[in-house]
Every structure is written in C-alpha cells, then in structure tokens.
Amino acid sequence: MQTTRRNTKSLVNDENADARVNSFFTISAILTAVLIIVWTLAPPADIGVDEGQLAPDIVAQAHDNGNWYDFRLYDFINHSWEQGEPGTFIFLQFMDTDCPHCWEDAPAMESLHSEYGTIVQFVTVSVGMLKTTHSRAETVAFQEKGDYDGCYQDSRNCNGRTGGPHNWPYVDDINLRAFNDYNPPGVPFHLLLSPDGIVVWNSALHSKHGDPLLEPSDAIAYHLSESA
Amino acid sequence: MSDPLMEHGPLVTFLAVMAIGGVIASNVKISQLEEMSQIRRRLLGLFIIEMGGLAASAWTWMIHNEMITGGSQYCAAEGIVQCGSVIGDPVYSEFFGVPWGVVGIMAFAVLGWITLAIFMDMKADWAKSYVDYAWWLSLPSIPGIIWLVIVELTLVEGAPHICPYCTSVHIALIACMYILYKIRSERDAGNWDVTQKLSKAELLAKARKK
C-alpha cells in the first residue's frame, strides 16, 4: 500500500517535471541559437594579458606634468592598426610605491624612457597592492621624486629613490581596479602593447634566465624592429 | 557611418515582436485565440515579449562586443539617440564585469523558462506558485532600469543620451512586470485557466461556421 502511494507520488512528480524539463530544453535551444548568432556576427573580444590578447581597458585618473586628468588606456589604441603601419606601442608598468623591487625598477624605467620615450608611450599604473598606506600624494612624490615620507613600505622618503623624475603618465590604481583586471603575479610587472592594444610581450612569461626577451629593452627593440 | 537597415531594422523587429506579444496578452479579441483562457493568452503574450527582450538584450551585447574593439555597425555612435556612448562606456556598460546585455539575456531566459513551463502545464500543482517566482524575479529590474536611465541621462560621456536598444529592453521588462501583475491578480480572483463559456447561440453559430 505504502509502495503504491510512493509510486503514485513519484508519478505525479514526474508528470509535473515534464513541462519544466520541456520548457528548459526549449529555452536552451533558443539560447544556443542566440549564442551562435552573437558569436558569428560580433564575438566577445579576447581580453587578457597573455600575448596575443587585447589588454583590458584602464579607466582612472592619471598624473602627468603636475596635473591629474581622466585617463583611458583605449584612447591610446588604434583598433584598426595593422602590422607594418605607423603606430605607437605602449609600455605598461604596474608598480607599488612601497615595493622595494619597484624602487630598483625606477631607474631602469627612466633609462628605457630616455631611449624609447619618443616612439613608445610609457604608462605606469601605481597600485596599492602592499598592505601599507597609499595615497595620491605618495604616487606623485614617487613619480616626481618629491619630498614625502611614506614610500618604501612607509619607511623612507620618496625623494630617496634612485634615478630622476618620471615624465610619463602615472595612473592612480590604489583601489586596485586595473590591478584586478590584469591580475599580475607581482610588481613590478611590465607589458608591451602593440598600437592596436594587443599584448605582444608579458614580462611574467619571459622571466626565465636565458630567455632572449627577458629584459624589457630587448623586448621593445625586438617588437619595434618586427613592426617596422 | 552604419547602414540604416542594420541600425534600425532589428530595433523595429524587436519592438514589433513585443507589440505582438502585448496584443496577445491584452483583452483584444483575436478569433484564433478564442479557445484559450485569458490567463493562457497572457502567458503566451508574456513569453513572446520575453523572447523579444532576450533578442534585444543579445543585440546590445553584440554592440558592446563591437564597441570594445572600435565602433559598431549595429547602432549609431553620434547624437542624442545613440548606443555608442552608453553601451560603449568603459565604466557603466557592465554590471560587476558582466555586460548588461548578458544580464538581460539571463533574466529573460529564466523568466521565459518559467512562463513557458506554466503555459505548457497550467494544471500542474506548481504552476500557480511559479507565477509568483516570475513576479519576484522580475522585481529587481525596477532599480536596474532606474539606474540605467540615470546613467544614460546623466553619467555617460556627453550625457544625456538615449540608447534605443536599451530602451526596448526596458520596455520589455516593464511589460513583463505588468502582465505578471495581471496574471497574479486574475489567479487570486480564481480565474486560473477558465475558458470563456459560450452561450447556446454562440455555440450554434460556431458549429455552423465549421
């Protein structure tokens, strides 16, 4: 008797499930058709930081020449650029004013800029990755080598870093918005973008000793000569 | 400059589909649907509107995908009535990293699944309660629509702008909420799947027609 009741109940449940399952398959078929159309006519862009992917956009405030202004990475990008055409490559650096390795990287960046600054757009993204205090004033002080106590894990004055002032845009990413989009393995982290915004060199992928593109200067020289 | 047919054709189609759904769900007499109960008609109309909204959402996603890599041929990028500045906005065109078009597709797909399931088996014991699920699921669209209209009119670059495809999706959502509200009211009034009873004379006339 109990078995019969249970069977009847399961039958009722199965019958009830029918319309929902049929509806599910119908909607799945419609969704599949929609996805095929979207992928055929306008597929989503392949965005990421691997070489060959379109770099994520960065929208934030940037500091350069003493002013803060609205910055958008894609404003520097010509999406229709093709190999061999004139265009400006973009060298992107992620750094933290409190990170000792970023202090060491500062003079290297300056020397790269002095060598390629006229033909490559340099952009530094100043992130608040380390659990130390960060501020825009600290970013500006690091960029301009200004007088500000709080750099280098909050233990040194920013004017103590080696090298001179950096004359290229510093993007404020203390809130880690761009950092999370790019998800770098650490800082400093470098990317070279072709004029159409495609990542052509990712420092994390060339970190092994003996890699011919280990050094940023080698990577820039290589890709500039490739596109010429 | 985009092709006017490519730019406006789909919009007209989506709005036409939604209008057809609206007429079916309304009280307008349609001889082909006479045998259906009022709620059944409303469910059919609701489902058609949802599919129109799903298609319009997919279109906004396509525009979004194109805007990332330059301009879009599917919608204008200049003037007050345009999609470029709204769907192509780097900050406001996404909801926690997900394009609004994808959010719309998912919302209409879930609503469509519930609506179609109820339509297919109105006598099932779950059918009446699923109307409530659809209703509750549609409610978050109110703050969503309000927010997106604020974004269009005040926050995007060069505001105010009106994105016609986004507006068509908003219309679909509002229509869905209204029809769901009507269905719930009629269900609560005890009119669930009640076919219109014809008089003897009407039945006779119908038989003669055949």
Short mmCIF file of N, CA and C in Angstrom, two decimals, chain A residues 12 15-17 19-24 26-27 30-31 34-35 37-39 41-45 47 54 57 59 72 74 79 177, chain B residues 47 51 54 58-59 61-62 65-70 73-74 88-91 105 109 112-114 116-117 120-121 124-126 130:
data_model
loop_
_atom_site.label_atom_id
_atom_site.label_comp_id
_atom_site.label_asym_id
_atom_site.label_seq_id
_atom_site.Cartn_x
_atom_site.Cartn_y
_atom_site.Cartn_z
N VAL A 12 3.29 11.50 -10.05
CA VAL A 12 2.79 12.88 -10.08
C VAL A 12 3.95 13.84 -10.25
N GLU A 15 5.27 13.75 -13.75
CA GLU A 15 4.40 14.46 -14.69
C GLU A 15 4.58 15.97 -14.55
N ASN A 16 4.71 16.39 -13.27
CA ASN A 16 4.91 17.82 -13.04
C ASN A 16 6.23 18.29 -13.65
N ALA A 17 7.23 17.44 -13.58
CA ALA A 17 8.54 17.82 -14.09
C ALA A 17 8.53 17.97 -15.60
N ALA A 19 6.69 19.46 -17.97
CA ALA A 19 6.57 20.78 -18.60
C ALA A 19 7.81 21.62 -18.31
N ARG A 20 8.33 21.49 -17.09
CA ARG A 20 9.50 22.29 -16.73
C ARG A 20 10.74 21.84 -17.50
N VAL A 21 10.85 20.52 -17.67
CA VAL A 21 12.00 20.00 -18.42
C VAL A 21 11.87 20.38 -19.90
N ASN A 22 10.67 20.21 -20.44
CA ASN A 22 10.45 20.58 -21.84
C ASN A 22 10.72 22.07 -22.05
N SER A 23 10.25 22.86 -21.10
CA SER A 23 10.47 24.30 -21.20
C SER A 23 11.97 24.61 -21.13
N PHE A 24 12.65 23.89 -20.25
CA PHE A 24 14.11 24.10 -20.12
C PHE A 24 14.82 23.80 -21.43
N THR A 26 13.53 23.84 -24.42
CA THR A 26 13.15 24.84 -25.43
C THR A 26 13.97 26.12 -25.25
N ILE A 27 14.06 26.59 -23.99
CA ILE A 27 14.83 27.82 -23.73
C ILE A 27 16.31 27.59 -24.04
N ILE A 30 16.78 27.95 -27.69
CA ILE A 30 16.72 29.37 -28.09
C ILE A 30 18.04 30.06 -27.72
N LEU A 31 18.51 29.80 -26.49
CA LEU A 31 19.78 30.41 -26.05
C LEU A 31 20.95 29.99 -26.93
N VAL A 34 20.80 31.92 -30.08
CA VAL A 34 21.22 33.31 -29.84
C VAL A 34 22.74 33.40 -29.72
N LEU A 35 23.33 32.46 -28.97
CA LEU A 35 24.79 32.49 -28.79
C LEU A 35 25.52 32.27 -30.11
N ILE A 37 24.43 33.09 -33.07
CA ILE A 37 24.31 34.34 -33.84
C ILE A 37 25.30 35.39 -33.32
N VAL A 38 25.36 35.54 -31.99
CA VAL A 38 26.28 36.54 -31.41
C VAL A 38 27.72 36.21 -31.77
N TRP A 39 28.08 34.93 -31.62
CA TRP A 39 29.47 34.54 -31.89
C TRP A 39 29.81 34.68 -33.38
N LEU A 41 28.27 36.99 -35.57
CA LEU A 41 28.24 38.39 -36.02
C LEU A 41 29.19 39.30 -35.23
N ALA A 42 29.24 39.15 -33.92
CA ALA A 42 30.08 40.04 -33.11
C ALA A 42 30.56 39.30 -31.87
N PRO A 43 31.55 38.44 -32.02
CA PRO A 43 32.01 37.66 -30.85
C PRO A 43 32.66 38.56 -29.80
N PRO A 44 32.58 38.13 -28.53
CA PRO A 44 33.25 38.92 -27.48
C PRO A 44 34.76 38.99 -27.74
N ALA A 45 35.35 40.13 -27.43
CA ALA A 45 36.79 40.30 -27.65
C ALA A 45 37.56 39.40 -26.70
N ILE A 47 39.98 39.26 -24.32
CA ILE A 47 40.66 40.23 -23.45
C ILE A 47 41.46 39.51 -22.37
N LEU A 54 43.86 41.06 -26.26
CA LEU A 54 43.66 42.50 -26.14
C LEU A 54 43.76 42.87 -24.66
N ASP A 57 40.95 47.40 -20.69
CA ASP A 57 40.95 48.86 -20.65
C ASP A 57 41.27 49.33 -19.22
N VAL A 59 40.52 52.69 -16.92
CA VAL A 59 39.85 53.99 -16.82
C VAL A 59 40.08 54.50 -15.40
N ARG A 72 42.17 57.08 -20.09
CA ARG A 72 41.61 55.82 -20.58
C ARG A 72 42.65 55.19 -21.50
N TYR A 74 42.41 52.87 -23.68
CA TYR A 74 41.98 52.67 -25.07
C TYR A 74 42.02 53.95 -25.91
N HIS A 79 42.44 50.53 -32.85
CA HIS A 79 42.00 49.14 -33.01
C HIS A 79 42.18 48.61 -34.43
N ARG A 177 41.58 48.52 -9.08
CA ARG A 177 40.62 48.15 -10.13
C ARG A 177 41.34 47.56 -11.35
N PHE B 47 5.36 35.37 -22.92
CA PHE B 47 6.51 34.62 -23.43
C PHE B 47 7.07 35.29 -24.70
N MET B 51 10.83 36.83 -25.20
CA MET B 51 11.77 36.44 -26.26
C MET B 51 12.22 37.67 -27.07
N LEU B 54 14.78 39.21 -24.91
CA LEU B 54 16.02 38.41 -24.96
C LEU B 54 16.81 38.75 -26.24
N ALA B 58 20.46 40.51 -26.51
CA ALA B 58 21.57 39.90 -27.27
C ALA B 58 22.16 40.93 -28.23
N TRP B 59 21.27 41.75 -28.81
CA TRP B 59 21.75 42.76 -29.75
C TRP B 59 22.64 43.78 -29.03
N TRP B 61 24.40 43.23 -26.47
CA TRP B 61 25.68 42.55 -26.17
C TRP B 61 26.59 42.57 -27.41
N MET B 62 25.98 42.35 -28.58
CA MET B 62 26.78 42.40 -29.81
C MET B 62 27.36 43.79 -30.02
N ASN B 65 30.25 44.17 -27.68
CA ASN B 65 31.45 43.46 -28.16
C ASN B 65 32.17 44.25 -29.25
N GLU B 66 31.37 44.86 -30.13
CA GLU B 66 31.99 45.64 -31.21
C GLU B 66 32.61 46.94 -30.69
N MET B 67 31.93 47.54 -29.71
CA MET B 67 32.44 48.83 -29.20
C MET B 67 33.80 48.66 -28.52
N ILE B 68 34.06 47.50 -27.96
CA ILE B 68 35.34 47.27 -27.27
C ILE B 68 36.49 47.37 -28.27
N THR B 69 36.26 46.87 -29.46
CA THR B 69 37.34 46.87 -30.45
C THR B 69 37.11 47.95 -31.52
N GLY B 70 36.50 49.05 -31.16
CA GLY B 70 36.28 50.14 -32.11
C GLY B 70 34.81 50.48 -32.17
N GLN B 73 28.73 48.71 -36.13
CA GLN B 73 27.87 48.93 -37.30
C GLN B 73 26.40 48.71 -36.93
N TYR B 74 26.15 48.24 -35.70
CA TYR B 74 24.78 47.89 -35.31
C TYR B 74 24.02 49.02 -34.63
N GLY B 88 29.00 51.55 -25.06
CA GLY B 88 30.47 51.55 -25.19
C GLY B 88 31.15 52.21 -24.00
N ASP B 89 30.38 52.63 -23.01
CA ASP B 89 31.00 53.31 -21.87
C ASP B 89 31.89 52.31 -21.10
N PRO B 90 33.13 52.72 -20.81
CA PRO B 90 34.05 51.77 -20.16
C PRO B 90 33.67 51.43 -18.73
N VAL B 91 32.89 52.27 -18.09
CA VAL B 91 32.57 52.04 -16.67
C VAL B 91 31.15 51.50 -16.50
N ILE B 105 19.96 38.85 -21.12
CA ILE B 105 19.72 37.53 -21.71
C ILE B 105 19.39 36.52 -20.60
N ALA B 109 15.84 34.72 -20.12
CA ALA B 109 15.86 33.25 -20.29
C ALA B 109 15.17 32.58 -19.09
N GLY B 112 11.52 33.39 -19.23
CA GLY B 112 10.93 32.64 -20.35
C GLY B 112 10.74 31.17 -19.98
N TRP B 113 11.71 30.61 -19.27
CA TRP B 113 11.61 29.20 -18.85
C TRP B 113 10.39 29.01 -17.93
N ILE B 114 10.24 29.91 -16.96
CA ILE B 114 9.12 29.79 -16.03
C ILE B 114 7.79 29.97 -16.78
N LEU B 116 7.05 29.60 -19.97
CA LEU B 116 6.75 28.51 -20.91
C LEU B 116 6.32 27.25 -20.14
N ALA B 117 6.98 27.00 -19.01
CA ALA B 117 6.62 25.82 -18.21
C ALA B 117 5.18 25.94 -17.73
N MET B 120 2.80 25.47 -20.64
CA MET B 120 2.71 24.08 -21.11
C MET B 120 1.85 23.20 -20.19
N ASP B 121 1.84 23.54 -18.90
CA ASP B 121 1.08 22.70 -17.98
C ASP B 121 0.46 23.56 -16.88
N ALA B 124 -0.67 21.82 -13.53
CA ALA B 124 0.30 21.27 -12.58
C ALA B 124 0.18 21.98 -11.23
N ASP B 125 0.49 21.26 -10.17
CA ASP B 125 0.29 21.87 -8.84
C ASP B 125 1.27 23.01 -8.56
N TRP B 126 2.36 23.04 -9.28
CA TRP B 126 3.34 24.11 -9.05
C TRP B 126 3.05 25.35 -9.90
N TYR B 130 4.52 29.26 -9.48
CA TYR B 130 5.62 29.71 -10.35
C TYR B 130 5.38 31.13 -10.88
#
